[in-house]
mmCIF file of C-alpha atoms and ligand atoms in Angstrom:
data_model
loop_
_atom_site.group_PDB
_atom_site.id
_atom_site.type_symbol
_atom_site.label_atom_id
_atom_site.label_comp_id
_atom_site.label_asym_id
_atom_site.label_seq_id
_atom_site.Cartn_x
_atom_site.Cartn_y
_atom_site.Cartn_z
ATOM 1 C CA MET A 1 0.000 0.000 0.000
ATOM 2 C CA TYR A 2 1.400 3.393 -0.989
ATOM 3 C CA LYS A 3 1.242 5.665 2.081
ATOM 4 C CA GLU A 4 -0.589 8.965 1.711
ATOM 5 C CA HIS A 5 1.533 11.971 0.814
ATOM 6 C CA ILE A 6 0.084 15.476 1.136
ATOM 7 C CA SER A 7 1.379 17.678 -1.690
ATOM 8 C CA VAL A 8 3.103 20.876 -0.582
ATOM 9 C CA LEU A 9 2.622 24.346 -2.077
ATOM 10 C CA LEU A 10 0.027 22.932 -4.457
ATOM 11 C CA ASN A 11 -1.765 26.239 -5.106
ATOM 12 C CA GLU A 12 1.516 28.061 -5.664
ATOM 13 C CA CYS A 13 2.698 25.367 -8.104
ATOM 14 C CA LYS A 14 -0.569 25.623 -10.029
ATOM 15 C CA GLU A 15 -0.436 29.408 -10.112
ATOM 16 C CA TYR A 16 3.084 29.446 -11.570
ATOM 17 C CA LEU A 17 3.207 26.290 -13.676
ATOM 18 C CA LEU A 18 -0.283 26.195 -15.156
ATOM 19 C CA HIS A 19 0.347 29.512 -16.894
ATOM 20 C CA LYS A 20 -1.135 28.654 -20.288
ATOM 21 C CA SER A 21 -3.284 26.098 -22.070
ATOM 22 C CA ASN A 22 -2.174 22.931 -23.893
ATOM 23 C CA ILE A 23 0.752 22.322 -21.575
ATOM 24 C CA ASP A 24 3.229 19.495 -22.060
ATOM 25 C CA TYR A 25 4.115 18.748 -18.438
ATOM 26 C CA LEU A 26 7.037 16.876 -16.889
ATOM 27 C CA ASP A 27 6.926 15.881 -13.221
ATOM 28 C CA ILE A 28 10.401 14.639 -12.275
ATOM 29 C CA THR A 29 9.340 13.515 -8.769
ATOM 30 C CA PHE A 30 5.944 11.821 -9.143
ATOM 31 C CA GLY A 31 5.758 10.482 -5.531
ATOM 32 C CA GLY A 32 2.109 10.033 -4.598
ATOM 33 C CA GLY A 33 1.062 11.858 -7.774
ATOM 34 C CA GLY A 34 -0.573 14.728 -5.882
ATOM 35 C CA HIS A 35 0.774 17.525 -8.077
ATOM 36 C CA PHE A 36 0.563 15.347 -11.172
ATOM 37 C CA PHE A 37 -3.154 14.528 -10.928
ATOM 38 C CA SER A 38 -4.095 17.963 -9.698
ATOM 39 C CA PHE A 39 -2.400 19.469 -12.765
ATOM 40 C CA LEU A 40 -4.231 16.988 -15.013
ATOM 41 C CA GLU A 41 -7.551 17.850 -13.402
ATOM 42 C CA SER A 42 -7.078 21.510 -14.341
ATOM 43 C CA GLY A 43 -7.795 20.496 -17.950
ATOM 44 C CA GLN A 44 -4.820 22.576 -19.113
ATOM 45 C CA LEU A 45 -2.464 19.698 -19.990
ATOM 46 C CA SER A 46 -1.948 18.165 -23.429
ATOM 47 C CA SER A 47 0.437 15.579 -22.024
ATOM 48 C CA ALA A 48 1.900 14.611 -18.653
ATOM 49 C CA GLN A 49 5.070 12.603 -18.102
ATOM 50 C CA GLY A 50 5.837 11.489 -14.552
ATOM 51 C CA LEU A 51 9.150 10.075 -13.295
ATOM 52 C CA ASP A 52 10.072 8.351 -10.052
ATOM 53 C CA GLN A 53 13.034 6.237 -9.091
ATOM 54 C CA ASP A 54 11.063 4.532 -6.332
ATOM 55 C CA ILE A 55 9.513 1.300 -7.588
ATOM 56 C CA GLU A 56 6.539 1.575 -5.210
ATOM 57 C CA ALA A 57 5.747 5.137 -6.282
ATOM 58 C CA TYR A 58 6.032 4.038 -9.906
ATOM 59 C CA ALA A 59 3.811 0.952 -9.520
ATOM 60 C CA ASN A 60 1.173 2.911 -7.615
ATOM 61 C CA GLY A 61 1.307 5.732 -10.187
ATOM 62 C CA LYS A 62 1.052 3.395 -13.164
ATOM 63 C CA LYS A 63 -2.054 1.735 -11.761
ATOM 64 C CA ARG A 64 -3.688 5.041 -10.907
ATOM 65 C CA ILE A 65 -3.000 6.451 -14.371
ATOM 66 C CA GLU A 66 -4.408 3.349 -16.062
ATOM 67 C CA GLU A 67 -7.556 3.568 -13.963
ATOM 68 C CA SER A 68 -7.992 7.319 -14.487
ATOM 69 C CA ASP A 69 -9.601 9.384 -17.235
ATOM 70 C CA PHE A 70 -6.116 10.547 -18.209
ATOM 71 C CA SER A 71 -4.618 7.275 -19.439
ATOM 72 C CA LYS A 72 -4.348 8.603 -23.025
ATOM 73 C CA ILE A 73 -2.256 11.663 -22.149
ATOM 74 C CA ALA A 74 -0.434 10.634 -18.949
ATOM 75 C CA LYS A 75 2.588 8.342 -18.573
ATOM 76 C CA ILE A 76 5.009 7.368 -15.824
ATOM 77 C CA LYS A 77 8.549 5.994 -15.983
ATOM 78 C CA HIS A 78 10.586 4.230 -13.302
ATOM 79 C CA ILE A 79 13.842 6.138 -13.584
ATOM 80 C CA ASN A 80 16.138 8.559 -11.792
ATOM 81 C CA PHE A 81 15.536 11.996 -13.301
ATOM 82 C CA GLY A 82 19.307 12.406 -13.690
ATOM 83 C CA SER A 83 19.408 9.393 -16.036
ATOM 84 C CA PHE A 84 16.216 10.427 -17.830
ATOM 85 C CA LEU A 85 17.690 13.824 -18.668
ATOM 86 C CA GLU A 86 20.857 12.321 -20.147
ATOM 87 C CA SER A 87 18.991 11.145 -23.227
ATOM 88 C CA ASN A 88 15.784 13.209 -23.183
ATOM 89 C CA GLU A 89 15.057 15.260 -26.294
ATOM 90 C CA VAL A 90 11.445 16.223 -25.577
ATOM 91 C CA LYS A 91 10.676 19.856 -24.672
ATOM 92 C CA TYR A 92 8.105 20.844 -22.041
ATOM 93 C CA ASP A 93 6.003 23.886 -21.117
ATOM 94 C CA SER A 94 6.123 23.129 -17.400
ATOM 95 C CA ILE A 95 8.463 21.065 -15.284
ATOM 96 C CA LEU A 96 8.094 20.436 -11.560
ATOM 97 C CA GLY A 97 10.557 18.856 -9.121
ATOM 98 C CA ASP A 98 9.308 18.340 -5.565
ATOM 99 C CA LEU A 99 12.623 17.135 -4.228
ATOM 100 C CA GLY A 100 13.686 14.543 -1.694
ATOM 101 C CA VAL A 101 11.672 11.820 -0.091
ATOM 102 C CA SER A 102 7.930 11.384 0.343
ATOM 103 C CA SER A 103 5.848 10.636 3.432
ATOM 104 C CA HIS A 104 5.613 7.127 2.018
ATOM 105 C CA HIS A 105 9.350 6.764 2.615
ATOM 106 C CA PHE A 106 9.268 8.163 6.140
ATOM 107 C CA ASP A 107 6.190 6.182 7.130
ATOM 108 C CA SER A 108 7.327 2.896 5.673
ATOM 109 C CA ASP A 109 8.380 0.243 8.186
ATOM 110 C CA GLU A 110 11.019 -1.292 5.947
ATOM 111 C CA ARG A 111 13.019 1.536 4.420
ATOM 112 C CA GLY A 112 14.945 2.969 7.375
ATOM 113 C CA PHE A 113 14.503 6.670 6.537
ATOM 114 C CA SER A 114 13.194 7.619 9.979
ATOM 115 C CA PHE A 115 14.673 7.093 13.419
ATOM 116 C CA LYS A 116 11.101 7.036 14.685
ATOM 117 C CA ARG A 117 10.527 3.599 13.141
ATOM 118 C CA GLU A 118 12.552 0.468 13.779
ATOM 119 C CA ALA A 119 13.873 -0.865 10.462
ATOM 120 C CA ASP A 120 17.052 -1.905 8.691
ATOM 121 C CA LEU A 121 19.069 1.123 7.598
ATOM 122 C CA ASP A 122 18.456 1.011 3.842
ATOM 123 C CA MET A 123 17.465 4.571 2.789
ATOM 124 C CA ARG A 124 17.745 3.934 -0.958
ATOM 125 C CA MET A 125 14.909 5.555 -2.886
ATOM 126 C CA ASN A 126 15.642 3.092 -5.663
ATOM 127 C CA THR A 127 15.809 -0.234 -3.841
ATOM 128 C CA THR A 128 16.922 -2.038 -7.002
ATOM 129 C CA GLU A 129 20.476 -0.668 -6.985
ATOM 130 C CA GLY A 130 23.223 1.031 -4.985
ATOM 131 C CA GLU A 131 24.626 0.802 -1.476
ATOM 132 C CA LYS A 132 22.373 0.745 1.577
ATOM 133 C CA ALA A 133 22.931 3.192 4.438
ATOM 134 C CA SER A 134 24.120 0.310 6.643
ATOM 135 C CA ASP A 135 26.792 -0.595 4.037
ATOM 136 C CA VAL A 136 28.023 3.004 4.150
ATOM 137 C CA LEU A 137 28.052 3.130 7.953
ATOM 138 C CA ASN A 138 29.948 -0.132 8.290
ATOM 139 C CA SER A 139 32.541 0.462 5.573
ATOM 140 C CA LEU A 140 33.629 4.113 5.424
ATOM 141 C CA ASP A 141 36.400 5.363 7.681
ATOM 142 C CA GLU A 142 35.753 7.729 10.546
ATOM 143 C CA LYS A 143 36.801 10.889 8.733
ATOM 144 C CA ASP A 144 34.606 10.201 5.704
ATOM 145 C CA LEU A 145 31.607 9.511 7.907
ATOM 146 C CA ALA A 146 32.201 12.717 9.861
ATOM 147 C CA ASP A 147 32.451 14.648 6.579
ATOM 148 C CA ILE A 148 29.139 13.225 5.364
ATOM 149 C CA PHE A 149 27.391 14.158 8.627
ATOM 150 C CA TYR A 150 28.918 17.634 8.484
ATOM 151 C CA HIS A 151 28.472 18.476 4.802
ATOM 152 C CA TYR A 152 25.077 16.875 4.162
ATOM 153 C CA GLY A 153 23.569 17.296 7.623
ATOM 154 C CA GLU A 154 25.323 20.441 8.856
ATOM 155 C CA GLU A 155 25.810 18.428 12.062
ATOM 156 C CA ARG A 156 28.203 20.261 14.375
ATOM 157 C CA LEU A 157 28.954 17.163 16.444
ATOM 158 C CA SER A 158 29.812 15.159 13.318
ATOM 159 C CA ARG A 159 33.243 14.081 14.574
ATOM 160 C CA LYS A 160 31.997 12.940 17.964
ATOM 161 C CA ILE A 161 29.179 10.948 16.351
ATOM 162 C CA ALA A 162 31.501 9.347 13.788
ATOM 163 C CA ALA A 163 34.012 8.423 16.511
ATOM 164 C CA ARG A 164 31.306 6.822 18.627
ATOM 165 C CA LEU A 165 29.916 4.960 15.629
ATOM 166 C CA VAL A 166 33.299 3.507 14.680
ATOM 167 C CA GLU A 167 33.817 2.327 18.292
ATOM 168 C CA LYS A 168 30.376 0.727 18.331
ATOM 169 C CA ARG A 169 30.755 -1.084 15.034
ATOM 170 C CA LYS A 170 33.858 -2.872 16.362
ATOM 171 C CA GLU A 171 31.422 -4.821 18.574
ATOM 172 C CA ASN A 172 28.615 -5.337 16.044
ATOM 173 C CA LYS A 173 27.656 -4.004 12.633
ATOM 174 C CA ILE A 174 25.252 -1.049 12.712
ATOM 175 C CA ILE A 175 22.113 -2.357 11.024
ATOM 176 C CA LYS A 176 19.026 -0.890 12.688
ATOM 177 C CA THR A 177 17.605 2.638 12.844
ATOM 178 C CA SER A 178 17.451 2.397 16.665
ATOM 179 C CA GLU A 179 21.199 1.632 16.814
ATOM 180 C CA LEU A 180 22.121 4.729 14.835
ATOM 181 C CA GLU A 181 19.621 6.823 16.780
ATOM 182 C CA GLU A 182 21.203 5.753 20.071
ATOM 183 C CA ILE A 183 24.724 6.486 18.853
ATOM 184 C CA CYS A 184 23.703 10.049 17.939
ATOM 185 C CA PHE A 185 21.741 10.532 21.142
ATOM 186 C CA LEU A 186 24.619 9.430 23.383
ATOM 187 C CA ALA A 187 27.190 11.427 21.399
ATOM 188 C CA TYR A 188 25.327 14.592 22.389
ATOM 189 C CA PRO A 189 26.086 16.161 25.778
ATOM 190 C CA LYS A 190 23.372 15.365 28.325
ATOM 191 C CA HIS A 191 21.894 18.870 28.412
ATOM 192 C CA MET A 192 21.350 18.860 24.614
ATOM 193 C CA ARG A 193 19.905 15.377 24.177
ATOM 194 C CA HIS A 194 16.265 16.323 24.649
ATOM 195 C CA LYS A 195 16.308 19.543 22.651
ATOM 196 C CA LYS A 196 14.745 19.830 19.186
ATOM 197 C CA PRO A 197 15.622 18.701 16.607
ATOM 198 C CA HIS A 198 16.377 15.226 17.936
ATOM 199 C CA PRO A 199 20.163 14.497 17.923
ATOM 200 C CA ALA A 200 19.710 11.937 15.129
ATOM 201 C CA THR A 201 17.806 14.239 12.752
ATOM 202 C CA ARG A 202 20.767 15.695 10.885
ATOM 203 C CA VAL A 203 22.679 12.419 10.642
ATOM 204 C CA PHE A 204 19.659 10.641 9.149
ATOM 205 C CA GLN A 205 19.229 13.479 6.627
ATOM 206 C CA ALA A 206 22.937 13.403 5.760
ATOM 207 C CA LEU A 207 23.023 9.669 5.205
ATOM 208 C CA ARG A 208 19.927 9.741 3.014
ATOM 209 C CA ILE A 209 21.386 12.513 0.863
ATOM 210 C CA TYR A 210 24.653 10.600 0.525
ATOM 211 C CA VAL A 211 23.051 7.215 -0.219
ATOM 212 C CA ASN A 212 20.891 8.727 -2.974
ATOM 213 C CA ASP A 213 23.543 11.190 -4.181
ATOM 214 C CA GLU A 214 20.784 13.804 -4.038
ATOM 215 C CA LEU A 215 22.761 17.036 -4.221
ATOM 216 C CA ASN A 216 25.075 16.050 -7.081
ATOM 217 C CA ILE A 217 22.160 14.762 -9.153
ATOM 218 C CA LEU A 218 20.201 17.959 -8.520
ATOM 219 C CA GLU A 219 23.103 20.241 -9.422
ATOM 220 C CA GLN A 220 23.908 18.338 -12.613
ATOM 221 C CA SER A 221 20.249 18.142 -13.626
ATOM 222 C CA ILE A 222 19.225 21.795 -13.419
ATOM 223 C CA PRO A 223 21.026 22.894 -16.631
ATOM 224 C CA LYS A 224 19.445 19.929 -18.445
ATOM 225 C CA LEU A 225 16.000 20.786 -17.075
ATOM 226 C CA LEU A 226 16.452 24.327 -18.395
ATOM 227 C CA GLU A 227 17.422 22.940 -21.787
ATOM 228 C CA ALA A 228 14.274 20.810 -21.750
ATOM 229 C CA LEU A 229 12.006 23.888 -21.540
ATOM 230 C CA LYS A 230 10.184 25.244 -24.586
ATOM 231 C CA PRO A 231 10.272 29.021 -25.111
ATOM 232 C CA GLY A 232 7.866 30.432 -22.519
ATOM 233 C CA GLY A 233 8.281 27.250 -20.474
ATOM 234 C CA ARG A 234 8.697 27.245 -16.696
ATOM 235 C CA LEU A 235 10.681 25.146 -14.233
ATOM 236 C CA GLY A 236 9.606 24.994 -10.561
ATOM 237 C CA LEU A 237 11.709 23.306 -7.904
ATOM 238 C CA ILE A 238 10.616 22.692 -4.314
ATOM 239 C CA SER A 239 13.426 22.120 -1.834
ATOM 240 C CA PHE A 240 13.240 21.051 1.805
ATOM 241 C CA HIS A 241 16.548 22.081 3.314
ATOM 242 C CA SER A 242 19.104 24.822 2.907
ATOM 243 C CA LEU A 243 21.636 22.694 1.006
ATOM 244 C CA GLU A 244 19.095 21.952 -1.718
ATOM 245 C CA ASP A 245 17.713 25.470 -1.809
ATOM 246 C CA ARG A 246 21.215 26.914 -2.179
ATOM 247 C CA ILE A 247 21.813 24.764 -5.268
ATOM 248 C CA VAL A 248 18.481 25.759 -6.829
ATOM 249 C CA LYS A 249 19.009 29.464 -6.078
ATOM 250 C CA HIS A 250 22.570 29.546 -7.437
ATOM 251 C CA SER A 251 21.799 27.482 -10.522
ATOM 252 C CA PHE A 252 18.852 29.715 -11.470
ATOM 253 C CA LYS A 253 20.959 32.824 -10.858
ATOM 254 C CA LYS A 254 23.810 31.432 -12.951
ATOM 255 C CA ALA A 255 21.486 30.642 -15.869
ATOM 256 C CA TYR A 256 20.073 34.173 -15.709
ATOM 257 C CA GLN A 257 23.468 35.865 -15.397
ATOM 258 C CA ASN A 258 24.907 33.868 -18.303
ATOM 259 C CA ASP A 259 21.991 34.702 -20.558
ATOM 260 C CA GLN A 260 19.725 37.498 -19.318
ATOM 261 C CA ASP A 261 17.766 37.572 -22.589
ATOM 262 C CA SER A 262 16.754 33.927 -22.248
ATOM 263 C CA TYR A 263 15.719 33.552 -18.603
ATOM 264 C CA ALA A 264 13.600 35.336 -16.013
ATOM 265 C CA ILE A 265 13.553 34.326 -12.370
ATOM 266 C CA LEU A 266 9.886 34.599 -11.372
ATOM 267 C CA THR A 267 10.389 34.200 -7.632
ATOM 268 C CA LYS A 268 12.831 36.809 -6.339
ATOM 269 C CA ARG A 269 12.328 35.210 -2.927
ATOM 270 C CA PRO A 270 11.279 31.568 -2.604
ATOM 271 C CA LEU A 271 7.572 30.907 -2.049
ATOM 272 C CA VAL A 272 6.833 29.250 1.292
ATOM 273 C CA ALA A 273 3.779 27.638 2.859
ATOM 274 C CA ASN A 274 1.294 29.880 4.666
ATOM 275 C CA ASP A 275 0.242 29.282 8.289
ATOM 276 C CA ASP A 276 -2.853 27.394 7.220
ATOM 277 C CA GLU A 277 -0.861 24.907 5.140
ATOM 278 C CA VAL A 278 1.788 24.477 7.858
ATOM 279 C CA SER A 279 -0.888 23.735 10.460
ATOM 280 C CA LYS A 280 -2.442 21.076 8.216
ATOM 281 C CA ASN A 281 0.858 19.617 6.993
ATOM 282 C CA PRO A 282 3.880 20.295 9.249
ATOM 283 C CA ARG A 283 6.214 18.899 6.579
ATOM 284 C CA SER A 284 5.438 21.963 4.435
ATOM 285 C CA ARG A 285 7.168 24.209 6.996
ATOM 286 C CA SER A 286 10.569 23.800 5.345
ATOM 287 C CA ALA A 287 9.381 23.787 1.699
ATOM 288 C CA LYS A 288 10.663 26.492 -0.653
ATOM 289 C CA LEU A 289 9.500 26.888 -4.247
ATOM 290 C CA ARG A 290 11.592 28.745 -6.833
ATOM 291 C CA VAL A 291 10.447 29.222 -10.428
ATOM 292 C CA ILE A 292 12.374 30.250 -13.531
ATOM 293 C CA GLU A 293 11.004 30.963 -17.012
ATOM 294 C CA LYS A 294 12.684 30.488 -20.360
ATOM 295 C CA LYS A 295 11.783 33.448 -22.586
HETATM 296 C C1 SAM B 301 8.414 14.768 -2.157
HETATM 297 S S1 SAM B 301 8.026 13.365 -3.125
HETATM 298 C C2 SAM B 301 7.013 13.999 -4.409
HETATM 299 C C3 SAM B 301 5.574 14.122 -4.033
HETATM 300 C C4 SAM B 301 4.632 14.499 -5.148
HETATM 301 N N1 SAM B 301 4.917 15.800 -5.702
HETATM 302 C C5 SAM B 301 3.188 14.447 -4.672
HETATM 303 O O1 SAM B 301 2.536 15.497 -4.619
HETATM 304 O O2 SAM B 301 2.709 13.356 -4.356
HETATM 305 C C6 SAM B 301 9.528 13.058 -3.978
HETATM 306 C C7 SAM B 301 9.515 11.816 -4.853
HETATM 307 O O3 SAM B 301 10.575 11.979 -5.778
HETATM 308 C C8 SAM B 301 11.277 10.793 -5.929
HETATM 309 N N2 SAM B 301 12.651 11.172 -6.273
HETATM 310 C C9 SAM B 301 13.544 11.831 -5.513
HETATM 311 N N3 SAM B 301 14.700 11.996 -6.179
HETATM 312 C C10 SAM B 301 14.524 11.432 -7.404
HETATM 313 C C11 SAM B 301 15.358 11.289 -8.550
HETATM 314 N N4 SAM B 301 16.606 11.746 -8.570
HETATM 315 N N5 SAM B 301 14.836 10.684 -9.634
HETATM 316 C C12 SAM B 301 13.558 10.214 -9.625
HETATM 317 N N6 SAM B 301 12.741 10.302 -8.567
HETATM 318 C C13 SAM B 301 13.204 10.909 -7.462
HETATM 319 C C14 SAM B 301 11.142 10.065 -4.597
HETATM 320 O O4 SAM B 301 11.248 8.683 -4.788
HETATM 321 C C15 SAM B 301 9.753 10.511 -4.132
HETATM 322 O O5 SAM B 301 8.780 9.581 -4.498
#
C-alpha cells in the first residue's frame, strides 16, 4: 500500500506552472502523484510525463494512471531523473521537481529513513540498486563519515558521532535505525539530548542525501532541465533544506546571469507555505518553491 503523501505548495505550483493552455508537463518527482493529478484535473495539460526512481511510487502511479480518465495523455517511468535527462530530447512547457523523499518513505516500516521507526538502515529511494545506508556506515572510515554528517547534515557534532559509531561497530555491525539513533543521542552532551531537533535528525538526513547522491544529481540536472524547456516554459523546484535550496538558487541565478535575454527568475524570494498549510501539513514548513522561465 502506498502511504498517503500530502502535496506541498500545491496552489503556488498551479499558479506558476499552469500559466497557459495545452501544456506538455514533466513531473520529475511523481511520488504520490498529488501535483501530477491535480495538474491533469485543471484540464490545461496536453500531455503529462511522470518520473520516479522509487519502484513503489512508480507501480502505484502506473495503476492510478491506467484507472484514471487521463490514461491517453499521462505516462510514468521508473527512472532517476538524472538518467532520464541524459537522453531526453522532448521539450516541455512546465516542469516540476518536488525534491527529496515522500511521506511514504518516512512512514514505511522497511526503508529505514526515519529514526522514529525500527527498520534496517536502507534509505535507498531506488531499492533495485546502490549501497544501503548500513553498508556506508559499516565500511567508510571515521573521517569520511564525519564529513558526510557535516556536509550533508550540517551536524556540528559530526566528529563525535563518527568516533562513537566507529567504536560501536567494532562490537557489532550497525544495522538498525534504533542503533544509529542511540549512537547520535549518546554522542550529544546530556543537556542537549532532549532539545529539538532530535540528535539523530541531521545524521539521518545526511546519510539519506549521501546514499541517494541527491545534491550532485540535482546540481547536474538543473542545466538539463532548463534545456528541456520550450520558449515560454517554466521550471519549478521545491526544496526542503538549505543545502538543496542553495543549489536551486545559485543554478537559477547562474542561468540568468549567463543569458539574461533567455531567462527570467519569477520568484525573487522563494515561495513558502502559509500558516494554514503548515498547520495542516507540518512537513510543508521547510518547503521552498523557486520558479524560472525560459523566454
Ligand atoms: C516529495 S516526493 C514527491 C511528491 C509528489 N509531488 C506528490 O505530490 O505526491 C519526492 C519523490 O521523488 C522521488 N525522487 C527523488 N529523487 C529522485 C530522482 N533523482 N529521480 C527520480 N525520482 C526521485 C522520490 O522517490 C519521491 O517519491
